[in-house]
Coordinates of C-alpha atoms in Angstrom, one line a residue:
M1 CA -12.0 17.2 -9.1
I2 CA -13.4 18.0 -12.8
R3 CA -14.7 21.4 -13.1
K4 CA -15.6 25.1 -15.1
V5 CA -18.2 23.3 -16.4
L6 CA -21.5 22.2 -15.7
L7 CA -23.3 19.6 -18.0
L8 CA -26.8 19.1 -17.6
G9 CA -27.2 16.7 -20.1
S10 CA -25.8 14.7 -23.1
G11 CA -28.9 14.8 -25.6
V12 CA -28.2 11.4 -26.4
V13 CA -31.4 8.6 -25.9
R14 CA -29.9 5.3 -24.4
G15 CA -31.4 2.2 -25.4
T16 CA -30.7 0.1 -22.4
R17 CA -29.9 0.7 -18.6
P18 CA -26.2 1.7 -17.8
S19 CA -25.9 -0.9 -14.8
V20 CA -22.2 -0.5 -14.6
T21 CA -22.5 3.4 -14.7
N22 CA -25.3 3.0 -12.1
T23 CA -23.1 0.6 -9.9
L24 CA -20.0 2.7 -10.0
I25 CA -21.9 6.1 -9.0
A26 CA -23.8 3.9 -6.0
V27 CA -20.6 2.7 -4.6
C28 CA -18.9 6.1 -5.2
A29 CA -21.6 7.2 -2.9
L30 CA -22.0 4.9 -1.0
V31 CA -18.0 4.9 0.2
F32 CA -18.4 8.3 1.0
L33 CA -21.0 8.7 2.7
L34 CA -20.2 6.0 5.1
G35 CA -15.7 7.4 5.2
P36 CA -14.8 10.1 7.9
V37 CA -15.0 12.4 5.3
S38 CA -18.8 13.2 4.7
G39 CA -18.6 13.6 8.9
L40 CA -21.7 11.8 8.5
N41 CA -20.8 8.9 10.2
P42 CA -19.7 9.7 14.5
G43 CA -17.7 6.4 14.6
Y44 CA -15.0 8.5 13.5
G45 CA -15.2 11.5 16.0
T46 CA -15.5 15.2 16.0
D47 CA -12.6 17.8 15.5
E48 CA -9.3 16.9 15.7
A49 CA -10.0 13.1 15.8
L50 CA -11.9 13.7 12.7
L51 CA -9.4 15.4 11.0
A52 CA -7.0 13.1 11.5
A53 CA -9.6 10.2 10.7
Q54 CA -9.6 11.6 7.0
A55 CA -5.8 12.0 7.2
D56 CA -4.9 8.4 7.5
Y57 CA -8.3 6.9 5.5
F58 CA -6.6 9.6 2.3
E59 CA -3.1 7.7 3.3
R60 CA -4.1 4.2 3.4
W61 CA -6.5 4.4 0.6
G62 CA -5.1 6.9 -1.9
V63 CA -1.8 7.0 -4.2
V64 CA 0.8 8.9 -3.2
P65 CA 3.3 8.7 -5.6
V66 CA 6.4 8.4 -3.6
E67 CA 5.1 5.5 -2.6
L68 CA 3.8 4.0 -5.2
L69 CA 7.0 3.9 -7.2
S70 CA 9.3 2.6 -4.0
G71 CA 8.7 -0.9 -5.3
A72 CA 6.5 -2.5 -2.7
A73 CA 3.2 -4.6 -3.7
A74 CA 0.4 -2.5 -1.4
P75 CA 0.7 0.5 -3.7
L76 CA -0.2 -1.3 -6.6
L77 CA -3.6 -1.4 -5.2
T78 CA -3.9 2.3 -4.3
P79 CA -4.7 3.6 -7.9
F80 CA -7.5 1.4 -7.8
T81 CA -9.0 2.1 -4.3
A82 CA -8.7 5.7 -5.2
L83 CA -11.0 5.6 -7.4
F84 CA -13.5 5.7 -5.3
V85 CA -12.6 8.0 -2.1
H86 CA -12.7 11.8 -2.4
G87 CA -11.4 14.8 -1.1
G88 CA -15.4 16.2 0.2
W89 CA -18.9 16.3 -0.9
L90 CA -18.3 19.2 -4.3
H91 CA -15.1 16.6 -5.4
L92 CA -17.6 13.8 -5.6
L93 CA -20.8 15.4 -6.7
G94 CA -18.8 16.8 -10.2
N95 CA -17.8 13.5 -10.5
L96 CA -20.6 12.0 -10.8
L97 CA -23.1 14.5 -12.2
F98 CA -19.9 13.5 -15.1
L99 CA -20.0 10.7 -14.7
H100 CA -23.9 10.3 -15.0
V101 CA -24.2 12.2 -17.9
F102 CA -21.8 10.8 -20.4
G103 CA -21.1 7.1 -18.6
G104 CA -24.3 5.5 -19.9
M105 CA -24.2 6.2 -23.9
A106 CA -20.2 5.0 -23.5
E107 CA -21.3 2.3 -21.2
E108 CA -23.6 0.9 -24.3
R109 CA -21.2 1.7 -27.1
L110 CA -18.5 -0.2 -25.2
G111 CA -20.6 -3.0 -23.6
R112 CA -20.7 -3.8 -19.7
A113 CA -18.3 -5.9 -19.6
G114 CA -16.1 -3.9 -21.8
F115 CA -17.1 -0.7 -20.1
A116 CA -16.0 -2.2 -16.7
L117 CA -12.8 -3.0 -17.7
F118 CA -12.0 0.7 -19.6
Y119 CA -13.3 2.5 -16.7
G120 CA -10.6 0.8 -14.7
V121 CA -8.2 0.7 -16.7
T122 CA -8.1 4.3 -17.8
G123 CA -8.4 5.0 -14.4
Y124 CA -5.5 3.2 -13.0
L125 CA -3.4 4.6 -15.6
A126 CA -4.3 7.9 -14.8
L127 CA -3.4 8.0 -11.5
L128 CA -0.3 6.2 -12.4
G129 CA 0.3 8.8 -15.0
Y130 CA 0.5 11.3 -12.2
A131 CA 2.3 9.4 -9.8
L132 CA 5.0 9.0 -12.6
A133 CA 4.8 13.3 -13.4
H134 CA 5.2 13.9 -9.7
A135 CA 8.1 10.9 -8.5
G136 CA 9.0 12.3 -6.1
S137 CA 5.7 13.5 -4.2
A138 CA 4.3 12.3 -1.1
Q139 CA 1.0 14.5 -1.9
T140 CA -2.1 11.5 -1.6
L141 CA -4.3 12.4 -4.4
V142 CA -7.4 10.7 -4.1
G143 CA -10.6 10.2 -6.6
A144 CA -12.9 9.1 -10.1
S145 CA -11.7 11.8 -12.3
G146 CA -9.0 10.4 -14.1
A147 CA -11.1 7.4 -15.0
I148 CA -14.0 10.1 -15.4
S149 CA -11.9 12.1 -18.0
G150 CA -11.2 8.7 -19.6
V151 CA -15.3 8.1 -20.6
L152 CA -15.4 11.9 -21.5
G153 CA -12.9 11.2 -23.9
A154 CA -14.6 8.4 -25.2
F155 CA -17.8 10.6 -25.3
L156 CA -16.3 12.9 -27.6
H157 CA -15.0 10.0 -30.3
F158 CA -18.8 7.6 -29.7
F159 CA -20.4 11.4 -29.9
P160 CA -18.8 14.3 -31.5
R161 CA -22.0 16.2 -32.9
A162 CA -24.4 15.1 -29.6
R163 CA -25.8 18.5 -28.3
V164 CA -24.7 18.9 -24.6
T165 CA -27.0 21.4 -22.1
S166 CA -24.5 23.4 -20.1
L167 CA -23.7 26.0 -17.5
F168 CA -20.9 28.1 -17.7
P169 CA -20.7 30.7 -14.6
F170 CA -18.8 33.2 -17.0
L171 CA -22.1 33.2 -18.4
F172 CA -24.2 33.6 -15.5
F173 CA -24.9 29.9 -15.5
L174 CA -27.4 30.3 -18.2
P175 CA -28.3 26.9 -19.9
L176 CA -26.9 26.9 -23.8
R177 CA -26.9 23.6 -26.0
F178 CA -23.8 22.9 -27.9
P179 CA -21.9 20.4 -29.7
A180 CA -20.3 17.3 -28.0
W181 CA -17.3 18.2 -29.5
M182 CA -17.2 21.9 -28.6
V183 CA -17.6 21.4 -24.5
L184 CA -15.4 18.3 -24.3
L185 CA -12.3 19.9 -26.3
F186 CA -13.1 23.7 -24.1
W187 CA -12.9 21.3 -21.1
F188 CA -9.5 19.8 -22.3
A189 CA -7.4 23.4 -23.0
L190 CA -9.0 24.6 -19.7
Q191 CA -7.1 21.3 -17.9
W192 CA -4.2 21.8 -20.5
L193 CA -3.6 25.5 -19.3
A194 CA -4.1 24.2 -15.4
A195 CA -2.0 21.5 -15.6
R196 CA 0.9 24.3 -17.0
A197 CA 0.1 26.2 -14.3
A198 CA -0.3 23.6 -11.1
H199 CA 2.2 23.1 -8.4
D200 CA 2.6 20.0 -6.8
G201 CA 0.6 20.1 -3.6
P202 CA -2.6 20.1 -2.7
G203 CA -5.5 20.6 -5.2
V204 CA -6.8 19.8 -8.2
A205 CA -4.7 16.8 -10.1
Y206 CA -5.2 18.1 -13.9
L207 CA -2.3 16.1 -15.1
A208 CA -4.1 13.2 -14.8
H209 CA -7.6 14.8 -16.1
L210 CA -5.4 14.9 -19.4
V211 CA -3.9 11.4 -19.3
G212 CA -7.3 9.9 -18.8
F213 CA -9.3 11.7 -21.1
S214 CA -6.7 11.3 -24.3
L215 CA -6.5 7.3 -23.3
G216 CA -10.4 7.7 -23.1
F217 CA -10.3 8.9 -27.0
L218 CA -7.5 6.2 -28.3
W219 CA -9.7 3.2 -26.2
A220 CA -12.8 4.3 -28.2
W221 CA -11.0 4.9 -31.7
G222 CA -9.6 1.2 -30.8
H223 CA -13.0 -0.1 -30.3
S224 CA -13.9 1.3 -33.3
W225 CA -11.9 0.1 -35.7
L226 CA -11.8 -3.3 -34.1
G227 CA -15.5 -3.4 -34.9
G228 CA -15.2 -2.1 -38.7
R229 CA -12.8 -4.6 -38.9
R230 CA -14.7 -7.2 -37.8
G231 CA -17.8 -6.1 -39.6
R232 CA -15.8 -5.5 -43.0
E233 CA -14.5 -9.7 -42.2
A234 CA -18.0 -10.7 -41.5
R235 CA -18.9 -8.5 -44.9
V236 CA -16.0 -10.9 -47.0
S237 CA -17.0 -13.5 -45.6
G238 CA -20.4 -13.6 -46.2
A239 CA -19.8 -12.9 -49.8
A240 CA -17.7 -15.5 -50.0
R241 CA -20.2 -17.8 -48.9
V242 CA -22.6 -16.5 -51.4
S243 CA -20.3 -16.5 -54.9
E244 CA -19.2 -20.4 -53.7
G245 CA -23.3 -21.3 -54.3
C246 CA -23.5 -19.4 -57.5
G247 CA -22.7 -20.6 -60.9
P248 CA -20.8 -19.9 -64.1
A249 CA -20.3 -15.9 -64.3
G250 CA -21.8 -15.9 -60.4
T251 CA -25.1 -16.9 -61.8
P252 CA -27.6 -18.6 -59.4
P253 CA -27.1 -22.5 -60.6
G254 CA -30.2 -23.2 -62.3
P255 CA -33.3 -26.0 -61.6
P256 CA -31.5 -29.4 -62.3
D257 CA -32.4 -30.7 -65.1
R258 CA -34.9 -33.0 -65.9
S259 CA -35.3 -34.1 -69.2
Q260 CA -35.6 -37.9 -70.6
P261 CA -32.7 -38.5 -73.1

């Protein structure tokens, strides 16, 4: 779960409707409400029956590192399904808040198809990275935090100077505005410190956050680099076409000579 800093807005105006971001938010919310973790679906029963249903639900759709790395085919899909499963109301709402604040602008830069691919790949690799570091663990891992951490990394690259309205618990929840680079690097430092102190067991998968954030930043950097390279190639190609239509010394050809001998 992404926590410690509550974001209220990115300070960047979007030019298009973030349909992929909104769809991801809606799917995560719907999956949670219909599943046993929300406690709202009477089909899962109550008390011990509900707890058993929740345990089976996490084991079926979440990532279990020892199973993911066992070589079996079925667990290879769990890093995708785990992106839409959350462990509780706070887990869900915290993730969706960050996705709402930062996802739309990242989607606008990457494009709808590009953002969907980015979200799935970074989320999968973040959970895989955690599993590789805890290869012998039978603890189930769920949540979109790895993918959303990737969104934060991409946002840091694309909009480092955007003003982010934040609530810091240790500052008595006063709404303050800081540059995105300051807020996100502070968040990254918290995750790194927490990951160093974390143990293999129930809790927050801070390592997945770090992997996702790093991958998201690198993906955005690569996207910008490729875009800049294509732009340079287009300008060079355009300049070459212009020069081909010019006369000696690069001057445009004059009108044809219509004089008679």
